[in-house]
Structures are given as structure tokens and as C-alpha cells.
Coordinates of C-alpha atoms and ligand atoms in Angstrom, one line a residue:
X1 CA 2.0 6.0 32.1
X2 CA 1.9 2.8 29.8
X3 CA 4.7 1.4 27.8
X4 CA 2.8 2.1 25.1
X5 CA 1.8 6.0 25.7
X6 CA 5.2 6.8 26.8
X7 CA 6.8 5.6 23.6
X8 CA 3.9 7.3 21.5
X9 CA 5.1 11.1 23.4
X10 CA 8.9 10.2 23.0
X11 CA 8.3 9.5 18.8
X12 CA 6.1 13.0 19.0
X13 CA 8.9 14.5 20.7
X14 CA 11.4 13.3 18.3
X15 CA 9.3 14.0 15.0
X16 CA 7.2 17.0 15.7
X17 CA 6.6 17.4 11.7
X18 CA 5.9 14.0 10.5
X19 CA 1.9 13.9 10.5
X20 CA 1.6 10.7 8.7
X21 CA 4.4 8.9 10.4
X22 CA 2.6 10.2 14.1
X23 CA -0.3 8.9 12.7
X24 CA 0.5 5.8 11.8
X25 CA 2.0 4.5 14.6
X26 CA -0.2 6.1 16.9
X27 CA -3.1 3.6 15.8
X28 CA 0.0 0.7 16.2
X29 CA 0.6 1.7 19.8
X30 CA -3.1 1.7 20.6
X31 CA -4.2 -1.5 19.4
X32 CA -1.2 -3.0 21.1
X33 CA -2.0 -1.5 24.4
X34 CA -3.6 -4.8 25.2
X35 CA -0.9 -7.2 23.8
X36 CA 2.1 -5.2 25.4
X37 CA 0.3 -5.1 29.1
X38 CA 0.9 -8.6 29.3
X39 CA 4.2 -8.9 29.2
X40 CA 5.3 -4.6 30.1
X41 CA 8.3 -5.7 31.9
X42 CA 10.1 -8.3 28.8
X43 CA 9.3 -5.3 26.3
X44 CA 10.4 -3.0 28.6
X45 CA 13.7 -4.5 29.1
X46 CA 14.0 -5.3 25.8
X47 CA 13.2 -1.5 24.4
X48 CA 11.3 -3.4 22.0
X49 CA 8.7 -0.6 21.1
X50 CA 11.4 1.6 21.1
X51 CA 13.3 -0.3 18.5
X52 CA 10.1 -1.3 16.4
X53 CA 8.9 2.7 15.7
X54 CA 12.6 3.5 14.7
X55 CA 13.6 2.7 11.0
X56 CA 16.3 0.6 10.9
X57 CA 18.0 2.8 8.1
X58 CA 16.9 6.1 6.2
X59 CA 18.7 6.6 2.8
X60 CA 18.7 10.4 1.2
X61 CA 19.6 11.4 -2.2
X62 CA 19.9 13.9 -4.8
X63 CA 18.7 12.7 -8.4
X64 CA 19.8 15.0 -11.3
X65 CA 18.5 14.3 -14.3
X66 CA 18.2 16.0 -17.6
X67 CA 14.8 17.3 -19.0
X68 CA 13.4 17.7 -22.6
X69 CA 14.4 21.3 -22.7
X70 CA 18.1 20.4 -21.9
X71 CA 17.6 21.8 -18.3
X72 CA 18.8 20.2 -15.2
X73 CA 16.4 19.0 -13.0
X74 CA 17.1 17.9 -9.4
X75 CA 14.7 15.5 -7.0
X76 CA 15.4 14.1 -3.7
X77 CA 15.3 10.2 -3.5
X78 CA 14.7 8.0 -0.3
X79 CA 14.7 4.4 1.0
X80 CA 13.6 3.9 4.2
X81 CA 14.8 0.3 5.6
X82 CA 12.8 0.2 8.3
X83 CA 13.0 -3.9 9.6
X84 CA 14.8 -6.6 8.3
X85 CA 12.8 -8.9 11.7
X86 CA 11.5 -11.4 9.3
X87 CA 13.0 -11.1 6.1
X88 CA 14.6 -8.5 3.6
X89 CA 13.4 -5.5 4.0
X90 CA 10.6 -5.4 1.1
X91 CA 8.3 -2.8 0.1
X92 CA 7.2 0.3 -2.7
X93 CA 8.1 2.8 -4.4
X94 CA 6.1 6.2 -5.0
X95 CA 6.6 9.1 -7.7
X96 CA 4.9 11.6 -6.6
X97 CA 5.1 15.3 -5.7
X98 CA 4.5 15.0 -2.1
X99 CA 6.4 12.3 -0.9
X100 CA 8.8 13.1 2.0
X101 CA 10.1 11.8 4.6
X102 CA 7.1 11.3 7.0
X103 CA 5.1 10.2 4.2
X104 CA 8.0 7.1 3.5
X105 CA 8.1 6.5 7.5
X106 CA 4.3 6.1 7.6
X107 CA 4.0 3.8 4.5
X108 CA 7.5 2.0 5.8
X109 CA 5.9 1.2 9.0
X110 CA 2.6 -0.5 7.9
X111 CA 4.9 -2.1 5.5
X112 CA 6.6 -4.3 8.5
X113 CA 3.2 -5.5 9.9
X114 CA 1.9 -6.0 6.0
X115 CA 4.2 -8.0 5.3
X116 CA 4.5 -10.1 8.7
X117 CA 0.1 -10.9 7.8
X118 CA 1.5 -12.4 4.5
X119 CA 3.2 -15.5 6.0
X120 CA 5.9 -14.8 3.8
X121 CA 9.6 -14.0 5.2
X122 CA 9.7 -10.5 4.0
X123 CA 11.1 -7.6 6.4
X124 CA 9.3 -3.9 5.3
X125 CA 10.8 -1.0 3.5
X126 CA 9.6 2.3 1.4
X127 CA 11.1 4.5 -0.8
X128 CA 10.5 7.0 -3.7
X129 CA 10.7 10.6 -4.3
X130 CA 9.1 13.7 -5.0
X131 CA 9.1 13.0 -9.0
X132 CA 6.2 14.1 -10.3
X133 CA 6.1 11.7 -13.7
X134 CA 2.4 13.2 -15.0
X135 CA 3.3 15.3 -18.1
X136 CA 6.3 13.5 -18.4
X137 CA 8.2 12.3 -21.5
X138 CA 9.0 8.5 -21.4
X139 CA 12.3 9.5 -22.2
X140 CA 12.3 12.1 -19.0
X141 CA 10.9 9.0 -17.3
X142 CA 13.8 6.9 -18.1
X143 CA 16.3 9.4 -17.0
X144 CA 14.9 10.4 -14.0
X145 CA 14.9 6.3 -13.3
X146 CA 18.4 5.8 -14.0
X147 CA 19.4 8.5 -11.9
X148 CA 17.5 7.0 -9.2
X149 CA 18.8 4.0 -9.5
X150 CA 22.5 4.4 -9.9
X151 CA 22.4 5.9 -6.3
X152 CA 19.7 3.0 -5.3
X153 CA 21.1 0.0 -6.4
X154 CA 24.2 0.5 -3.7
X155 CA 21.6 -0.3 -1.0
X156 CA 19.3 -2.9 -2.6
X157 CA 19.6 -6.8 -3.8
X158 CA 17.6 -9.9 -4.1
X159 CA 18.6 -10.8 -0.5
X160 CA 18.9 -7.5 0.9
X161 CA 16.1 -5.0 -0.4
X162 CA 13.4 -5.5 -2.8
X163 CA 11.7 -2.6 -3.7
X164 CA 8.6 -2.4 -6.4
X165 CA 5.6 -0.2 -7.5
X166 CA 3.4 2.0 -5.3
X167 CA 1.8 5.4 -6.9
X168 CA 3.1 6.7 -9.9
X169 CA 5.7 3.1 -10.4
X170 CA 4.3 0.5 -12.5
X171 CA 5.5 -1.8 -15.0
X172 CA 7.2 1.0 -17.4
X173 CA 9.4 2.7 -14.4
X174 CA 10.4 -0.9 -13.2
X175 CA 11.5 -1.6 -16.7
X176 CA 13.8 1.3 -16.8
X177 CA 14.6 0.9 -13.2
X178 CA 15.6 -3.0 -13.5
X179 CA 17.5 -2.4 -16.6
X180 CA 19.8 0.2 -14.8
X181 CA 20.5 -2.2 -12.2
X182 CA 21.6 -4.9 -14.8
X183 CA 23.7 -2.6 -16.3
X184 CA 25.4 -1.5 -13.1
X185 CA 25.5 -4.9 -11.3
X186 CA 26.2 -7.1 -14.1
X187 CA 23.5 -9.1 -12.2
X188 CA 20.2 -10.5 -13.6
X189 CA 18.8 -11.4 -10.3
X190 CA 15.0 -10.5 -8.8
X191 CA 15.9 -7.2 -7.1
X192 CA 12.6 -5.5 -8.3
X193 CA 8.8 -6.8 -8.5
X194 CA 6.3 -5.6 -10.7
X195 CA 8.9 -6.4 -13.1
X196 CA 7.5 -7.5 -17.3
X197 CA 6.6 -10.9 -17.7
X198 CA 9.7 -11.5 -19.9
X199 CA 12.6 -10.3 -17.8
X200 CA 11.4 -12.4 -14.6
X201 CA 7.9 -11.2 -13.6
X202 CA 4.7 -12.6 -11.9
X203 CA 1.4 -13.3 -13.7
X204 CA -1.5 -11.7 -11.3
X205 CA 1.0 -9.0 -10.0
X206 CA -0.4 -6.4 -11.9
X207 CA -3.8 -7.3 -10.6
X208 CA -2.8 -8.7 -7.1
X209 CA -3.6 -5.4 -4.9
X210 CA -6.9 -5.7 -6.6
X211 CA -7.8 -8.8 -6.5
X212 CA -6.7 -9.1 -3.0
X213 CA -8.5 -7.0 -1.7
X214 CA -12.1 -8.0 -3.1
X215 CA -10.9 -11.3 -1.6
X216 CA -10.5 -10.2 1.6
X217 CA -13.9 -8.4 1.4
X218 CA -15.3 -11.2 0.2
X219 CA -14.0 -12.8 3.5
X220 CA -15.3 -10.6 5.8
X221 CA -18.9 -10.2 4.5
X222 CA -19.2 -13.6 3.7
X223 CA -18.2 -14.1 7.7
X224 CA -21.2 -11.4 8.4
X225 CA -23.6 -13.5 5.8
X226 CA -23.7 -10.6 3.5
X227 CA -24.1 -11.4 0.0
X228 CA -21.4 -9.3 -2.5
X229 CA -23.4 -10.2 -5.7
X230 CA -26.0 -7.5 -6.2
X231 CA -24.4 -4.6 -4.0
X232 CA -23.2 -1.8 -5.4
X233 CA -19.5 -0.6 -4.7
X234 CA -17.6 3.2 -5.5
X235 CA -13.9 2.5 -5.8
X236 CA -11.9 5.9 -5.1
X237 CA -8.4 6.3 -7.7
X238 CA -8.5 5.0 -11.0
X239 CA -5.0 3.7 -11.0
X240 CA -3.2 -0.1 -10.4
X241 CA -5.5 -1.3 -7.3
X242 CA -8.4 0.7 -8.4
X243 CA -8.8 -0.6 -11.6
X244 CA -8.1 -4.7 -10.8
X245 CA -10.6 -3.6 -7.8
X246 CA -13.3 -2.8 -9.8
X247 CA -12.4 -6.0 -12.6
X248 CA -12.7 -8.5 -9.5
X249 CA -15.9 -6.9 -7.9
X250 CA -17.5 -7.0 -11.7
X251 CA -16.3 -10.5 -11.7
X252 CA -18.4 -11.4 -8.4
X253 CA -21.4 -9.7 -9.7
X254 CA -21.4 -5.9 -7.7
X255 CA -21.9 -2.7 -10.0
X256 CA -19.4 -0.1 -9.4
X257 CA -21.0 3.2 -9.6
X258 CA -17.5 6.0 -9.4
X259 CA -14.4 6.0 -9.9
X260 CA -11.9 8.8 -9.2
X261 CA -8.5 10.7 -9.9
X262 CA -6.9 13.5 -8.4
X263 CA -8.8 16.4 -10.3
X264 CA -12.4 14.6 -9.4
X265 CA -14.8 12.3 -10.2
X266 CA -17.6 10.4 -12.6
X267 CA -20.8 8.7 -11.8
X268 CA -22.1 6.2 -13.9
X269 CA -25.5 5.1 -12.5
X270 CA -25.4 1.8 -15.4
X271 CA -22.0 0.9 -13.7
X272 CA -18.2 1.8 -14.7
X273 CA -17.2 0.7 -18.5
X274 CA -13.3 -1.0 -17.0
X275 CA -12.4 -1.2 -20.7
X276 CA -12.7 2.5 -20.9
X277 CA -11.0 3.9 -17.7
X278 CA -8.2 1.3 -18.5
X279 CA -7.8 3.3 -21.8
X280 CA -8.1 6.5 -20.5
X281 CA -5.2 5.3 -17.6
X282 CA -3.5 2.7 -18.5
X283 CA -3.3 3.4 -22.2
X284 CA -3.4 7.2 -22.9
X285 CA -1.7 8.2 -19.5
X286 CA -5.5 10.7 -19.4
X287 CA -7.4 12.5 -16.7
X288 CA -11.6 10.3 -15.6
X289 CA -13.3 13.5 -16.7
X290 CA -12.8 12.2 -20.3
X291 CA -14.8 9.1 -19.1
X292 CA -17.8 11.0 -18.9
X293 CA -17.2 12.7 -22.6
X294 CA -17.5 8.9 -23.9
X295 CA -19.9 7.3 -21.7
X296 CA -23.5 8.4 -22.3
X297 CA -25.4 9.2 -18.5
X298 CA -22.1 9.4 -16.9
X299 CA -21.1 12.7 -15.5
X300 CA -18.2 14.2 -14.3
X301 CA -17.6 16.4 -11.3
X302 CA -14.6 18.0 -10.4
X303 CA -13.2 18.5 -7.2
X304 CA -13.2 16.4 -4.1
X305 CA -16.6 14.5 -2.4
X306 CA -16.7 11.0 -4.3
X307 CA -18.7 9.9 -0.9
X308 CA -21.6 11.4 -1.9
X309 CA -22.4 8.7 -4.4
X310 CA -24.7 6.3 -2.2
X311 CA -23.2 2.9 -1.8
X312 CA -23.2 -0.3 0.0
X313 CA -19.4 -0.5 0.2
X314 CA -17.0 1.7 -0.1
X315 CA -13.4 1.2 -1.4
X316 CA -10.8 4.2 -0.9
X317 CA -7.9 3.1 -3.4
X318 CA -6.2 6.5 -4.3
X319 CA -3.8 7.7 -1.5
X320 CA -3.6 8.4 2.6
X321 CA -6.3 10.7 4.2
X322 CA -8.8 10.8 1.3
X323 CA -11.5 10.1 3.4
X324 CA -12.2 12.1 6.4
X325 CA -15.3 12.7 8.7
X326 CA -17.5 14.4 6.8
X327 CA -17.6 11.8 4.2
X328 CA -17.5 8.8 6.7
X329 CA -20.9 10.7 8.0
X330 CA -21.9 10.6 4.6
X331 CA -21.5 7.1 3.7
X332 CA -23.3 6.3 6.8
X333 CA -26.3 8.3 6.0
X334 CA -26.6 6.5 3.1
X335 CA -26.4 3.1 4.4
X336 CA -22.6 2.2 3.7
X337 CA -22.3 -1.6 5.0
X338 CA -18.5 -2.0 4.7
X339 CA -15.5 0.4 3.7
X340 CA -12.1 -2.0 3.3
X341 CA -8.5 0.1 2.4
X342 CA -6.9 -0.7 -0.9
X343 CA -4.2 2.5 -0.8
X344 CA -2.3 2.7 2.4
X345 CA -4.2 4.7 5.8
X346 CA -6.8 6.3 3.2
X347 CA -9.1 6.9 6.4
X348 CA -8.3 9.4 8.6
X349 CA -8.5 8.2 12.4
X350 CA -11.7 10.1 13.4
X351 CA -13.7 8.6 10.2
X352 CA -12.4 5.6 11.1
X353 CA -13.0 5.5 14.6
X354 CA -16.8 6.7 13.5
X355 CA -17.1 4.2 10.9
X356 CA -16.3 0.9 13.1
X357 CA -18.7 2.9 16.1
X358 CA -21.9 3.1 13.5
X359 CA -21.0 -0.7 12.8
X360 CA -19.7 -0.8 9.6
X361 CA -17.4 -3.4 8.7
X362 CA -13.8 -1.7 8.3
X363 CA -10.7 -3.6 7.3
X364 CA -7.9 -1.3 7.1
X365 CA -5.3 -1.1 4.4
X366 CA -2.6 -3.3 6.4
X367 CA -4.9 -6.5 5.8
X368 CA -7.3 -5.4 3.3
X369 CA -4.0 -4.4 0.2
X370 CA -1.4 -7.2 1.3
X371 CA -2.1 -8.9 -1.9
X372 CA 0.1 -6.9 -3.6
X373 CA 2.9 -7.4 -1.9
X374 CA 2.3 -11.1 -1.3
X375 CA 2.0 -11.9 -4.8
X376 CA 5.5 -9.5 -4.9
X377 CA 6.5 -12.6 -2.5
X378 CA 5.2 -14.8 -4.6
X379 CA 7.6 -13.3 -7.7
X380 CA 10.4 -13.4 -5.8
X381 CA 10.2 -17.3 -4.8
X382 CA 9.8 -17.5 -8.9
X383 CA 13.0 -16.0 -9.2
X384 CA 14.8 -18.1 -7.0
X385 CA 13.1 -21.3 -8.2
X386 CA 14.0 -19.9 -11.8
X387 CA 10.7 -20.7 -12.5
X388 CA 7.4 -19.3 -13.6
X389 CA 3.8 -20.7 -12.1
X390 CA 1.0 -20.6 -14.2
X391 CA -1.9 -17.8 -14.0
X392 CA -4.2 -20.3 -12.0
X393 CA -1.2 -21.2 -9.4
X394 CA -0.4 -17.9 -8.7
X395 CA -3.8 -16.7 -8.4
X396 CA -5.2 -19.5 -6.0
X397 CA -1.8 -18.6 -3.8
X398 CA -2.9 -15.4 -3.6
X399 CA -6.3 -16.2 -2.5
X400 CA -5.3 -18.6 -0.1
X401 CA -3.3 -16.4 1.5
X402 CA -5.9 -13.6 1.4
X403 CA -8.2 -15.9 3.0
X404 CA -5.2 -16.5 6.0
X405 CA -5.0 -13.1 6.5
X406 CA -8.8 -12.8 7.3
X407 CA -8.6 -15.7 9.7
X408 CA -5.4 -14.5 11.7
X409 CA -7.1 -10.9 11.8
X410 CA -10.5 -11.8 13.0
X411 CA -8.7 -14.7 15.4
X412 CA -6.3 -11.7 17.3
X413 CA -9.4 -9.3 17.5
X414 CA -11.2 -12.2 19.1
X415 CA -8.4 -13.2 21.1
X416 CA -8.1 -10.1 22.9
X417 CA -11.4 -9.4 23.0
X418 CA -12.5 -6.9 20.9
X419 CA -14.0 -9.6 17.9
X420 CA -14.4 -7.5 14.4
X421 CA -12.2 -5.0 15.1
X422 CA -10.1 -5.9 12.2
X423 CA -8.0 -2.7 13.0
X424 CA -6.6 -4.2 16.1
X425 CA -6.8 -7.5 15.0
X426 CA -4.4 -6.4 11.6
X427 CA -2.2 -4.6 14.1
X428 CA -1.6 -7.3 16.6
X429 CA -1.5 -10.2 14.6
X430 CA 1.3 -8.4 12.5
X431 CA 3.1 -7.5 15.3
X432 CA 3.3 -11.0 16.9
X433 CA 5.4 -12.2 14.5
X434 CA 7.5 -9.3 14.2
X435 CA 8.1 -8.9 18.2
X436 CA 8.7 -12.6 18.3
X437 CA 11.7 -12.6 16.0
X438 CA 13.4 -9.1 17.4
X439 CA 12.9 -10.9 20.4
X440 CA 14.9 -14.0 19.6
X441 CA 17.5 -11.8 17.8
X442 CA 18.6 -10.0 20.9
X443 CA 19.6 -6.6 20.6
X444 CA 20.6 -5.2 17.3
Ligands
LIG501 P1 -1.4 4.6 -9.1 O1 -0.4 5.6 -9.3 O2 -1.6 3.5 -10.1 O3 -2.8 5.3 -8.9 C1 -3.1 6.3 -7.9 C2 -4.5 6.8 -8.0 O4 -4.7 7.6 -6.9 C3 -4.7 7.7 -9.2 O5 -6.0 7.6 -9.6 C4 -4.3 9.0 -8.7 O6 -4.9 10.1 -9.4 C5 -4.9 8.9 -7.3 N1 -4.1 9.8 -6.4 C6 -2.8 9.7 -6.1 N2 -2.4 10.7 -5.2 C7 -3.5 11.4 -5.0 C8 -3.8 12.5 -4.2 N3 -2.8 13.1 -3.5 N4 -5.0 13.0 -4.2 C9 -6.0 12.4 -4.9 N5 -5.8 11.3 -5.7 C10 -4.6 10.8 -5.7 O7 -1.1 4.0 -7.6 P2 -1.6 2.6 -7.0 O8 -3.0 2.3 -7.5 O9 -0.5 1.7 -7.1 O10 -1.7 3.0 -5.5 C11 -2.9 3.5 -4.9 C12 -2.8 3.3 -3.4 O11 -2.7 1.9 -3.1 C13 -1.7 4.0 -2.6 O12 -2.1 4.3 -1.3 C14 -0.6 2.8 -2.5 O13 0.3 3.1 -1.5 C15 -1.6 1.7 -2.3 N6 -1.0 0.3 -2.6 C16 -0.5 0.0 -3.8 C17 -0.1 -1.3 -4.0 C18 0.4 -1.7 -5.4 O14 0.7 -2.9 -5.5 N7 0.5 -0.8 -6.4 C19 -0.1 -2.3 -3.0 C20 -0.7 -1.9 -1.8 C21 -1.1 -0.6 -1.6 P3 -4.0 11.0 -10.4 O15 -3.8 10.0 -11.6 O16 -4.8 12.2 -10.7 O17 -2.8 11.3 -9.7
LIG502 O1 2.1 -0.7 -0.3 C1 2.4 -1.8 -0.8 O2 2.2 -2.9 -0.2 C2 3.0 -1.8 -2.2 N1 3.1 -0.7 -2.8 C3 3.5 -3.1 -2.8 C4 4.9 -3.4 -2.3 C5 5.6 -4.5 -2.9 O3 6.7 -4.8 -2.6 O4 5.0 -5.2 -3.8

């Protein structure tokens, strides 16, 4: 048996009820196949798969907090420090009702090889908890935050751990979460990103995931000779990436035709007003069916099935799994040239394994949403410098480095012979880097 399958049965064996962390590094282990039959016996000897699927560090917590009511409400918290390789470890943090355990170990692990395609010295790292912050009182908010964080900050620092935003974290939870870690610490240091422009933040953070990823697209059709300007996009979500997804692909001159939330969808044939889902989201906190109560011709449908709106490229930017089979045969019926991941593993295996047969053009989330978390790079160099670069510098960083990531993606799926398979290209390319430095580090 290979190295590679070998290790895949031993982290089934050991985690027979973490679906999303099986998942995830199943796809891993596949695309290295190639890489790791090589050089089987230095791996081998090194246990370096062994080491590389195991997080370095799992923190678990209870976070009491006080509701509205006066009642006593109790979540469980995680960080999952998965591999300090390259750099601290570095990575999100998600609110949300589901979020567990396997959910943190999936998003941990395509964390590492994220942030190894970056460039940047960053190690990878998730965390969160099953806080559901919809309905939510700012001041509930800000005590469930606090909580979080007295536990959290014993684990983190600017050198150490650098968390930041993912689903249901943006810029007001890192405000309360920054400010509890000040007041712990005594330390005003860059141990969060995402944070406000005046306590130490990044211009083009907030849009970064966005922007990154219509860069990256822009990459990768421009590299097939497909023109963006005139095609017409649906962007799943309607949350951070979603919304900076749609502002960039406005900007280059695509019409984006739906937009999404969790409850279900609207289709605006003339193209999606930004100004009013960034009210309805950003502003008023609302649900995208009030979208089509203000927009003239649009119209709302609840439920799941955003696929069904005929496009030319498809962007899934709400949350793992959201696309399946049925609606990767659906976008291919209808002619979908390119689908690219701005939320993390949004495409099950099978649609995606059907997608890249049928010849779209797929670049998964590991390549396709690193601007986030490069420009989160790019925020903490800032912090260190004690300095702030202007919109136009941080932006043509970003960009650059978007543009790096294509090359080394498309170079490692040519390189091993499987050219525009940007899924194996993301996944080996990332892992060089990694393997390399466990490698030099000996054993630990
Ligand atoms: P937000 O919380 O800003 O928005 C999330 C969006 O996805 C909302 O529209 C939400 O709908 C929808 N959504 C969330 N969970 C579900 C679900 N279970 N079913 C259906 N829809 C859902 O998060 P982000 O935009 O920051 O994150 C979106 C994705 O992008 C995630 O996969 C995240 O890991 C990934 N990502 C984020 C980065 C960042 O910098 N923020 C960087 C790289 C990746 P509703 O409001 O109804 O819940
Ligand atoms: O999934 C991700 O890359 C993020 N949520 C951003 C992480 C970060 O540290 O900016």
C-alpha cells in the first residue's frame, strides 16, 4: 500500500466522526501521491505525513457568558494550532452554530498549505465556537467575546498565534476581542487582523478575500484567453468575501446575476445592486429576501438551488459543501466555464471531481481565498514596522501576490504532469514548502 493511502486509513481509523477533516485531507494525500513516491523512503523515515495530518495543538473551552435576559449561557471555544513549519501558527476564527471540532481540523489543515502559497512566513491555525451571533445583542456580542478571549489570549500573541475573522467575525467582534486582550495583557501589540483602521489595521483587508479571488480568476482565464468583461458571474453568501467578490467582478466589467444567504436566494436578471445587499448585511445585520422587496425584477427564492441560475462562472463564497453534484451537473448544463472557491472546501469531492472531468476551470479555495489571509500578513508586517501603507501599496501587494500564487499552482500541476489541475497543483505547491522546513527542523 502507498505512503500515502496508508496514512489516509490510519487518520480514518483515528477520527471516524470528523467528515470534514477526512475530507480534507483525503484530497491532500491524493494529490501528493505523486510528490511523496519520489522520495517514499526520506518521508517514511521521517513520519512526515504522519506528523503533517496531526495538529500540533488542540485547545478546548467553556465560555460562559451572560445573556439579555440575565441567563447564563455556555459555548464551547477552540484553537486548533495545527503547524508552526513556517511561521506562527495564523488563521480564522468562525461563530457559528456548527462549528466543532472536525469542522476547525478541516479549515486548520488547508490553513497550513494556504498560507505556505502566500510566500509569507505564517504557520496555519483555526479556531471559533459554536456561538451563534445572528439575533444577537451587540452587548451579548461583547460578552460572549470577552469570555472567549480571557481563556484565548493564554494561547495566542503577535509571535505565537494570530487569529482573525472567518464566518460570523468581522470588524465588530475583533474590536471587542482585541480590546479584551489589551486589557488582560497590558499589551498593544498585532495579535489579531481584521482589526479597525485606528487601533492598527490594514486598508484592503476588509476587501482582500474578495478582491483576491477575482484576481486569481482573472489569472487563470486570462491564461485560457477568456475574456472576464462581459460574462456573467453568481456569487454564493452575501457576507465579507461575497460582497468585495462581487465589487471587484463589477469593477472588471461581469454582471453578477445571485447572491445568497443561508435561508435562500435572489435573482436579479439587470445584475446585483452591491449598495443594497451591503445595507441589507453589513448595515442592518438583515436576511437577501429583503433585496428582492426593494429591487424591482428581482426575486427571491427560498431554500437551497442557487445553481440553477445560468452562468458563465460560478463563485461558491458562503461555507464548506454548498455545492454538490447535482448542482455541479447543473452548472454544466448550462455552460459554466469556470467555478473558483472563495469560502473554504465549498465543493464537495464528487462535484469537483466532475467539474475539472467536463473541463471547467476549477481553482479550489486553498489558492483561489489566500488573499485574505495574505493581506492578514500584510497587517501584521504593518504592525511590526509601526507603520501603515497606503491603499494603493497594499492593494498592488495583494495582487502581486495573487498573481504568484497562480504561477506556482499552474507551475506544480505542470511539473508533475497533470497541467490545469490547479487542485493538485494548490496542494503540492503548498506542501513543498511546508515538508521542506519540517524537514530541516528534525523531529519535533
Ligand atoms: P460571513 O459570516 O461574512 O458570511 C457568510 C455567508 O455565508 C453568509 O451569507 C451566510 O449566510 C452564508 N453561510 C454561512 N454558513 C452557511 C451555511 N451553513 N449554509 C448556508 N449559508 C451559509 O463569512 P465570510 O464571508 O467571511 O466567509 C465565507 C467563507 O469564506 C467561509 O467558508 C470562510 O471560511 C471563507 N473565507 C473567509 C475569509 C475571510 O477573510 N473572511 C478568508 C478566506 C476564506 P447567513 O448570513 O444566512 O448565515
Ligand atoms: O480562511 C481564511 O483564510 C480566513 N478566514 C482568513 C484568516 C486570516 O488569518 O486572515
Amino acid at each position: 500500500m502507498s505512503y500515502t493511502q496508508e496514512i489516509y486509513e490510519k487518520v480514518v481509523a483515528k477520527n471516524p466522526n470528523e467528515p470534514e477533516y477526512l475530507q480534507a485531507v483525503k484530497e491532500v494525500l491524493d494529490s501528493l501521491q505523486v510528490v511523496i513516491d519520489q522520495n517514499e523512503e526520506t518521508y517514511r523515515k521521517a513520519g512526515l505525513l504522519e506528523r503533517i495530518v496531526e495538529p500540533e495543538r488542540i485547545i478546548s473551552f467553556r465560555v460562559p457568558w451572560v445573556d439579555d435576559e440575565g441567563k447564563v449561557q455556555v459555548n464551547r471555544g477552540f484553537r486548533v494550532q495545527y503547524n508552526s513549519a513556517i511561521g506562527p501558527y495564523k488563521g480564522g476564527l468562525r461563530l457559528h452554530p456548527s462549528v466543532n471540532q472536525s469542522i476547525l481540523k478541516f479549515l486548520g489543515f488547508e490553513q497550513v498549505f494556504k498560507n505556505s502559497l502566500t510566500g509569507l512566513p505564517m504557520g496555519g491555525g483555526k479556531g471559533g465556537s459554536d456561538f451563534d451571533p445572528k439575533g444577537k445583542s451587540d452587548r451579548e456580542v461583547m460578552a460572549f467575546c470577552q469570555s472567549f478571549m480571557t481563556e484565548l489570549y493564554k494561547y495566542i500573541g503577535k509571535d505565537e498565534d494570530v487569529p482573525a475573522g472567518d464566518i460570523g467575525v468581522g470588524g465588530r467582534e475583533i474590536g471587542f476581542l482585541y480590546g479584551q486582550y489589551k486589557r488582560l495583557t497590558g499589551l498593544y501589540e498585532g495579535v489579531l487582523t481584521g482589526k479597525g483602521l485606528t487601533y492598527g489595521g490594514s486598508l484592503v483587508r476588509t476587501e482582500a478575500t474578495g478582491y483576491g479571488l477575482i484576481y486569481i480568476l482573472k489569472e487563470m482565464l486570462d491564461d485560457a484567453g477568456i475574456e472576464l468583461a462581459g460574462k456573467t458571474a453568481v456569487v454564493t453568501g452575501s457576507g465579507n468575501v461575497a460582497i468585495y467578490a462581487v465589487q471587484k467582478l463589477q469593477s472588471y466589467g461581469a454582471k453578477v446575476v445571485a447572491m445568497c444567504d443561508s435561508t435562500g436566494y435572489v435573482c436579479d436578471p439587470d445584475g446585483i445592486k452591491l449598495d443594497i445587499i451591503k445595507d441589507i448585511k453589513e448595515v442592518k445585520r438583515g436576511r437577501i429576501s429583503e433585496y428582492a422587496a426593494r429591487v424591482p425584477g428581482a426575486v427571491y427564492q427560498d431554500g437551497r438551488g442557487i445553481w440553477n441560475i445560468p452562468c458563465d462562472i460560478y463563485l461558491p463564497c458562503a461555507t464548506q459543501n454548498e455545492l454538490g453534484l447535482e448542482g455541479a451537473k447543473v452548472l454544466v448544463a448550462n455552460g459554466v466555464v469556470a467555478v473558483a472557491e472563495g469560502a473554504n472546501m465549498p465543493t464537495t469531492r464528487e462535484a469537483t471531481d466532475y467539474l475539472k472531468a467536463q473541463g471547467v476551470l476549477f481553482m479550489p479555495g486553498k489558492a483561489a481565498n489566500a488573499g485574505g489571509v495574505a493581506t492578514s500578513g500584510l497587517e501584521m508586517s504593518q504592525n511590526s514596522l509601526r507603520l501603515s501603507w497606503t491603499r494603493e501599496e497594499v492593494d498592488e501587494r495583494l495582487h502581486n501576490i495573487m498573481r504568484d500564487i497562480y504561477a506556482k499552482v499552474s507551475d506544480a500541476a505542470k511539473r508533475y504532469g497533470v497541467a490545469g489541475d490547479f487542485v493538485a497543483g494548490a496542494n503540492i505547491a503548498g506542501f513543498e514548502k511546508v515538508a521542506n522546513a519540517m524537514m530541516a527542523q528534525g523531529i519535533v
